[in-house]
mmCIF file of C-alpha atoms in Angstrom:
data_model
loop_
_atom_site.group_PDB
_atom_site.id
_atom_site.type_symbol
_atom_site.label_atom_id
_atom_site.label_comp_id
_atom_site.label_asym_id
_atom_site.label_seq_id
_atom_site.Cartn_x
_atom_site.Cartn_y
_atom_site.Cartn_z
ATOM 1 C CA UNK A 1 27.246 65.016 -14.419
ATOM 2 C CA UNK A 2 28.555 62.264 -16.689
ATOM 3 C CA UNK A 3 26.962 59.615 -14.481
ATOM 4 C CA UNK A 4 23.587 61.389 -14.540
ATOM 5 C CA UNK A 5 23.813 61.743 -18.317
ATOM 6 C CA UNK A 6 24.543 58.035 -18.761
ATOM 7 C CA UNK A 7 21.625 57.109 -16.491
ATOM 8 C CA UNK A 8 19.340 59.327 -18.556
ATOM 9 C CA UNK A 9 20.638 57.763 -21.782
ATOM 10 C CA UNK A 10 20.022 54.281 -20.409
ATOM 11 C CA UNK A 11 16.499 55.048 -19.188
ATOM 12 C CA UNK A 12 15.554 56.756 -22.431
ATOM 13 C CA UNK A 13 16.965 53.898 -24.531
ATOM 14 C CA UNK A 14 14.979 51.354 -22.524
ATOM 15 C CA UNK A 15 11.870 53.501 -22.936
ATOM 16 C CA UNK A 16 12.534 53.854 -26.681
ATOM 17 C CA UNK A 17 12.842 50.090 -27.131
ATOM 18 C CA UNK A 18 9.728 49.471 -25.038
ATOM 19 C CA UNK A 19 7.686 51.839 -27.211
ATOM 20 C CA UNK A 20 9.198 50.246 -30.311
ATOM 21 C CA UNK A 21 8.111 46.745 -29.233
ATOM 22 C CA UNK A 22 4.665 47.765 -27.980
ATOM 23 C CA UNK A 23 3.801 49.441 -31.283
ATOM 24 C CA UNK A 24 4.963 46.358 -33.171
ATOM 25 C CA UNK A 25 2.861 44.042 -30.989
ATOM 26 C CA UNK A 26 -0.206 46.201 -31.638
ATOM 27 C CA UNK A 27 0.414 46.288 -35.390
ATOM 28 C CA UNK A 28 1.635 42.701 -35.742
ATOM 29 C CA UNK A 29 -1.792 41.166 -36.569
ATOM 30 C CA UNK A 30 -2.160 43.736 -39.364
ATOM 31 C CA UNK A 31 1.342 42.967 -40.640
ATOM 32 C CA UNK A 32 0.437 39.272 -40.753
ATOM 33 C CA UNK A 33 -2.725 40.173 -42.630
ATOM 34 C CA UNK A 34 -0.658 42.151 -45.121
ATOM 35 C CA UNK A 35 2.008 39.469 -45.556
ATOM 36 C CA UNK A 36 -0.227 36.414 -45.866
ATOM 37 C CA UNK A 37 -3.778 37.484 -46.776
ATOM 38 C CA UNK A 38 -3.963 40.879 -48.473
ATOM 39 C CA UNK A 39 -0.462 40.547 -49.979
ATOM 40 C CA UNK A 40 -0.449 44.206 -50.931
ATOM 41 C CA UNK A 41 2.887 46.000 -50.560
ATOM 42 C CA UNK A 42 1.274 49.422 -50.286
ATOM 43 C CA UNK A 43 -0.914 48.265 -47.379
ATOM 44 C CA UNK A 44 2.154 46.913 -45.588
ATOM 45 C CA UNK A 45 4.015 50.138 -46.344
ATOM 46 C CA UNK A 46 1.209 52.143 -44.732
ATOM 47 C CA UNK A 47 1.722 50.110 -41.561
ATOM 48 C CA UNK A 48 5.413 51.031 -41.611
ATOM 49 C CA UNK A 49 4.459 54.711 -41.907
ATOM 50 C CA UNK A 50 2.018 54.440 -38.997
ATOM 51 C CA UNK A 51 4.688 52.702 -36.898
ATOM 52 C CA UNK A 52 7.254 55.403 -37.726
ATOM 53 C CA UNK A 53 4.954 58.318 -36.894
ATOM 54 C CA UNK A 54 3.760 56.667 -33.687
ATOM 55 C CA UNK A 55 7.272 55.766 -32.556
ATOM 56 C CA UNK A 56 8.586 59.279 -33.109
ATOM 57 C CA UNK A 57 5.566 60.846 -31.405
ATOM 58 C CA UNK A 58 5.848 58.802 -28.206
ATOM 59 C CA UNK A 59 9.662 59.040 -28.050
ATOM 60 C CA UNK A 60 9.576 62.830 -28.549
ATOM 61 C CA UNK A 61 11.730 62.815 -31.672
ATOM 62 C CA UNK A 62 10.648 65.397 -34.211
ATOM 63 C CA UNK A 63 11.686 65.727 -37.822
ATOM 64 C CA UNK A 64 12.830 68.889 -39.548
ATOM 65 C CA UNK A 65 12.717 68.256 -43.283
ATOM 66 C CA UNK A 66 14.570 70.502 -45.720
ATOM 67 C CA UNK A 67 13.576 70.046 -49.336
ATOM 68 C CA UNK A 68 15.648 71.803 -52.007
ATOM 69 C CA UNK A 69 12.652 72.280 -54.320
ATOM 70 C CA UNK A 70 12.829 68.598 -55.117
ATOM 71 C CA UNK A 71 9.970 67.286 -57.220
ATOM 72 C CA UNK A 72 9.643 63.643 -56.252
ATOM 73 C CA UNK A 73 8.434 61.624 -59.248
ATOM 74 C CA UNK A 74 5.610 59.129 -59.089
ATOM 75 C CA UNK A 75 7.774 56.524 -60.810
ATOM 76 C CA UNK A 76 10.181 54.228 -58.879
ATOM 77 C CA UNK A 77 13.624 55.514 -57.911
ATOM 78 C CA UNK A 78 16.567 54.689 -55.655
ATOM 79 C CA UNK A 79 16.808 56.476 -52.295
ATOM 80 C CA UNK A 80 20.297 56.771 -50.831
ATOM 81 C CA UNK A 81 21.478 58.384 -47.594
ATOM 82 C CA UNK A 82 24.176 58.319 -44.979
ATOM 83 C CA UNK A 83 23.615 55.831 -42.171
ATOM 84 C CA UNK A 84 24.532 56.794 -38.625
ATOM 85 C CA UNK A 85 21.649 55.660 -36.423
ATOM 86 C CA UNK A 86 18.737 53.263 -36.070
ATOM 87 C CA UNK A 87 16.579 56.375 -36.473
ATOM 88 C CA UNK A 88 17.547 56.617 -40.152
ATOM 89 C CA UNK A 89 15.299 53.678 -40.985
ATOM 90 C CA UNK A 90 12.122 54.957 -39.366
ATOM 91 C CA UNK A 91 12.582 58.578 -40.325
ATOM 92 C CA UNK A 92 12.799 57.490 -43.945
ATOM 93 C CA UNK A 93 9.158 56.395 -43.755
ATOM 94 C CA UNK A 94 8.216 59.845 -42.417
ATOM 95 C CA UNK A 95 10.077 61.548 -45.254
ATOM 96 C CA UNK A 96 8.334 59.502 -47.941
ATOM 97 C CA UNK A 97 4.874 58.605 -46.586
ATOM 98 C CA UNK A 98 3.348 58.743 -50.075
ATOM 99 C CA UNK A 99 6.163 57.060 -52.010
ATOM 100 C CA UNK A 100 6.271 53.373 -51.027
ATOM 101 C CA UNK A 101 9.714 51.797 -50.932
ATOM 102 C CA UNK A 102 11.520 48.795 -49.495
ATOM 103 C CA UNK A 103 14.945 48.676 -47.939
ATOM 104 C CA UNK A 104 17.678 46.619 -49.533
ATOM 105 C CA UNK A 105 20.311 45.866 -46.921
ATOM 106 C CA UNK A 106 22.678 43.346 -45.415
ATOM 107 C CA UNK A 107 21.191 40.062 -44.213
ATOM 108 C CA UNK A 108 22.520 40.710 -40.701
ATOM 109 C CA UNK A 109 19.459 42.940 -40.221
ATOM 110 C CA UNK A 110 17.412 39.751 -39.965
ATOM 111 C CA UNK A 111 18.910 39.219 -36.509
ATOM 112 C CA UNK A 112 17.508 42.474 -35.107
ATOM 113 C CA UNK A 113 14.693 41.625 -32.678
ATOM 114 C CA UNK A 114 11.240 42.523 -34.019
ATOM 115 C CA UNK A 115 12.479 44.480 -37.072
ATOM 116 C CA UNK A 116 14.078 41.305 -38.426
ATOM 117 C CA UNK A 117 10.596 39.836 -38.950
ATOM 118 C CA UNK A 118 9.590 42.761 -41.158
ATOM 119 C CA UNK A 119 12.878 42.646 -43.008
ATOM 120 C CA UNK A 120 12.370 38.983 -43.830
ATOM 121 C CA UNK A 121 8.867 39.304 -45.250
ATOM 122 C CA UNK A 122 8.810 42.781 -46.745
ATOM 123 C CA UNK A 123 12.279 44.180 -47.359
ATOM 124 C CA UNK A 124 15.219 42.702 -49.288
ATOM 125 C CA UNK A 125 18.059 41.074 -47.343
ATOM 126 C CA UNK A 126 21.323 40.832 -49.269
ATOM 127 C CA UNK A 127 23.537 37.856 -48.456
ATOM 128 C CA UNK A 128 26.917 39.189 -49.476
ATOM 129 C CA UNK A 129 28.685 35.837 -49.077
ATOM 130 C CA UNK A 130 26.098 33.828 -50.992
ATOM 131 C CA UNK A 131 25.988 34.461 -54.749
ATOM 132 C CA UNK A 132 22.702 32.645 -55.303
ATOM 133 C CA UNK A 133 20.865 34.543 -52.585
ATOM 134 C CA UNK A 134 22.471 37.827 -53.675
ATOM 135 C CA UNK A 135 21.168 37.206 -57.184
ATOM 136 C CA UNK A 136 17.719 36.445 -55.753
ATOM 137 C CA UNK A 137 17.814 39.795 -53.913
ATOM 138 C CA UNK A 138 18.503 41.626 -57.186
ATOM 139 C CA UNK A 139 15.676 39.749 -58.908
ATOM 140 C CA UNK A 140 13.273 40.658 -56.101
ATOM 141 C CA UNK A 141 14.376 44.296 -56.304
ATOM 142 C CA UNK A 142 13.769 44.401 -60.053
ATOM 143 C CA UNK A 143 10.348 42.809 -59.584
ATOM 144 C CA UNK A 144 9.318 45.387 -56.988
ATOM 145 C CA UNK A 145 10.601 48.243 -59.142
ATOM 146 C CA UNK A 146 8.482 46.858 -61.971
ATOM 147 C CA UNK A 147 5.489 46.921 -59.627
ATOM 148 C CA UNK A 148 6.068 50.606 -58.845
ATOM 149 C CA UNK A 149 8.054 50.364 -55.596
ATOM 150 C CA UNK A 150 11.187 52.376 -54.942
ATOM 151 C CA UNK A 151 14.293 50.949 -53.256
ATOM 152 C CA UNK A 152 16.148 52.537 -50.301
ATOM 153 C CA UNK A 153 19.819 51.679 -49.868
ATOM 154 C CA UNK A 154 22.465 52.882 -47.433
ATOM 155 C CA UNK A 155 25.506 52.814 -49.744
ATOM 156 C CA UNK A 156 27.948 52.795 -46.819
ATOM 157 C CA UNK A 157 26.739 49.254 -46.148
ATOM 158 C CA UNK A 158 25.861 49.799 -42.494
ATOM 159 C CA UNK A 159 26.546 51.864 -39.394
ATOM 160 C CA UNK A 160 30.199 52.160 -38.416
ATOM 161 C CA UNK A 161 30.268 52.832 -34.686
ATOM 162 C CA UNK A 162 32.037 56.069 -33.763
ATOM 163 C CA UNK A 163 32.528 57.128 -37.390
ATOM 164 C CA UNK A 164 29.714 59.676 -37.735
ATOM 165 C CA UNK A 165 29.359 62.332 -38.989
ATOM 166 C CA UNK A 166 32.020 61.211 -41.486
ATOM 167 C CA UNK A 167 30.973 59.073 -44.424
ATOM 168 C CA UNK A 168 32.402 55.630 -45.038
ATOM 169 C CA UNK A 169 33.226 54.721 -48.652
ATOM 170 C CA UNK A 170 30.154 54.109 -50.793
ATOM 171 C CA UNK A 171 29.596 50.693 -52.355
ATOM 172 C CA UNK A 172 28.549 50.308 -55.995
ATOM 173 C CA UNK A 173 25.275 48.386 -55.572
ATOM 174 C CA UNK A 174 22.778 51.278 -55.461
ATOM 175 C CA UNK A 175 24.277 52.956 -58.512
ATOM 176 C CA UNK A 176 24.549 49.768 -60.550
ATOM 177 C CA UNK A 177 20.899 49.013 -59.786
ATOM 178 C CA UNK A 178 19.809 52.520 -60.834
ATOM 179 C CA UNK A 179 21.663 52.227 -64.140
ATOM 180 C CA UNK A 180 20.513 48.685 -64.859
ATOM 181 C CA UNK A 181 16.872 49.478 -64.139
ATOM 182 C CA UNK A 182 16.988 52.930 -65.764
ATOM 183 C CA UNK A 183 15.638 54.806 -62.750
ATOM 184 C CA UNK A 184 16.641 58.007 -60.958
ATOM 185 C CA UNK A 185 18.316 58.554 -57.605
ATOM 186 C CA UNK A 186 17.216 60.745 -54.704
ATOM 187 C CA UNK A 187 20.002 61.566 -52.203
ATOM 188 C CA UNK A 188 19.136 62.320 -48.569
ATOM 189 C CA UNK A 189 21.369 63.527 -45.735
ATOM 190 C CA UNK A 190 20.602 62.946 -42.057
ATOM 191 C CA UNK A 191 22.538 65.564 -40.120
ATOM 192 C CA UNK A 192 21.764 64.884 -36.439
ATOM 193 C CA UNK A 193 20.477 61.334 -35.957
ATOM 194 C CA UNK A 194 23.743 60.085 -34.464
ATOM 195 C CA UNK A 195 23.364 62.762 -31.765
ATOM 196 C CA UNK A 196 19.918 61.464 -30.772
ATOM 197 C CA UNK A 197 20.059 57.663 -30.842
ATOM 198 C CA UNK A 198 23.434 55.976 -31.045
ATOM 199 C CA UNK A 199 24.318 52.299 -31.110
ATOM 200 C CA UNK A 200 21.194 50.417 -29.979
ATOM 201 C CA UNK A 201 23.354 47.377 -29.256
ATOM 202 C CA UNK A 202 25.056 49.202 -26.381
ATOM 203 C CA UNK A 203 23.305 49.950 -23.107
ATOM 204 C CA UNK A 204 25.309 53.127 -22.587
ATOM 205 C CA UNK A 205 25.398 55.318 -25.685
ATOM 206 C CA UNK A 206 23.706 58.556 -26.636
ATOM 207 C CA UNK A 207 19.911 58.270 -26.497
ATOM 208 C CA UNK A 208 17.670 61.274 -26.054
ATOM 209 C CA UNK A 209 14.670 63.070 -27.534
ATOM 210 C CA UNK A 210 15.194 66.011 -29.855
ATOM 211 C CA UNK A 211 14.916 67.307 -33.399
ATOM 212 C CA UNK A 212 16.259 65.227 -36.275
ATOM 213 C CA UNK A 213 17.018 66.829 -39.614
ATOM 214 C CA UNK A 214 16.741 65.328 -43.080
ATOM 215 C CA UNK A 215 17.898 67.186 -46.168
ATOM 216 C CA UNK A 216 16.299 66.055 -49.428
ATOM 217 C CA UNK A 217 18.617 66.915 -52.277
ATOM 218 C CA UNK A 218 17.670 67.577 -55.921
ATOM 219 C CA UNK A 219 16.531 64.494 -57.785
ATOM 220 C CA UNK A 220 19.019 62.883 -60.174
ATOM 221 C CA UNK A 221 17.003 61.895 -63.233
ATOM 222 C CA UNK A 222 17.315 58.563 -64.986
ATOM 223 C CA UNK A 223 18.780 60.425 -67.968
ATOM 224 C CA UNK A 224 21.556 61.799 -65.740
ATOM 225 C CA UNK A 225 22.066 58.333 -64.276
ATOM 226 C CA UNK A 226 22.525 56.813 -67.730
ATOM 227 C CA UNK A 227 24.952 59.507 -68.839
ATOM 228 C CA UNK A 228 27.340 58.881 -65.925
ATOM 229 C CA UNK A 229 29.509 55.864 -65.171
ATOM 230 C CA UNK A 230 28.892 53.949 -61.953
ATOM 231 C CA UNK A 231 32.059 55.412 -60.425
ATOM 232 C CA UNK A 232 31.186 58.981 -61.430
ATOM 233 C CA UNK A 233 27.631 58.548 -60.172
ATOM 234 C CA UNK A 234 28.871 57.161 -56.866
ATOM 235 C CA UNK A 235 31.341 60.035 -56.489
ATOM 236 C CA UNK A 236 28.697 62.636 -57.299
ATOM 237 C CA UNK A 237 26.156 61.210 -54.849
ATOM 238 C CA UNK A 238 28.731 60.944 -52.091
ATOM 239 C CA UNK A 239 29.681 64.596 -52.550
ATOM 240 C CA UNK A 240 26.002 65.605 -52.447
ATOM 241 C CA UNK A 241 25.256 63.665 -49.258
ATOM 242 C CA UNK A 242 28.477 64.812 -47.603
ATOM 243 C CA UNK A 243 28.167 68.544 -48.382
ATOM 244 C CA UNK A 244 25.814 69.464 -45.463
ATOM 245 C CA UNK A 245 27.961 67.420 -43.065
ATOM 246 C CA UNK A 246 31.075 69.278 -44.159
ATOM 247 C CA UNK A 247 29.282 72.576 -43.662
ATOM 248 C CA UNK A 248 28.041 71.671 -40.193
ATOM 249 C CA UNK A 249 30.948 69.703 -38.780
ATOM 250 C CA UNK A 250 33.952 70.714 -40.884
ATOM 251 C CA UNK A 251 34.796 67.121 -41.775
#
């Protein structure tokens, strides 16, 4: 049974990556148009949304979205969530199709085939060992916030293989940015992504169709952000994101 399961995982993962690449190839001329001719972030964001919906449709991954009566503002904000799977990235575009954002994440994402191209031109790579480039990332983030874009950050700093559903310690960056730019924070919890698509760098790891779940928590206003210290804000957001995981998995 284990052998059959691993064969299925392998075949599905290969199929998933094939669909991923084919959609990118089809959309690539439009991405180039957005990057170099139109130069409109909202047009490029729409392409991300189309890619996400198409990828999930053809890979038979469906999204159950639970919204705790959250009123999402039209102004920019910081999106934070736990990070357990490659799916987290694309499902985020399905959760917020009408609220354009960019990801701010580690520069190692530039090495991911295909997605690295998008990350270079549209999102914000953070070079943690290069102060000048790290400062440039913050400047770019502030500029995009000023232009009406939100910023999505995984405060754990990346996926820690085998750690899910537990949360790794949160880093300060997302909360410092929210305070410095006087914007709110919207926490999100992904409860099942690690059970659907595991480590894409491994040939044999969990990979199957199914239902993903995203829980959108109540919005933390910019007034609440300003009233709290960075450490208190980080602690509060971690507790919010972790609560559904504790309930489901007893962690």
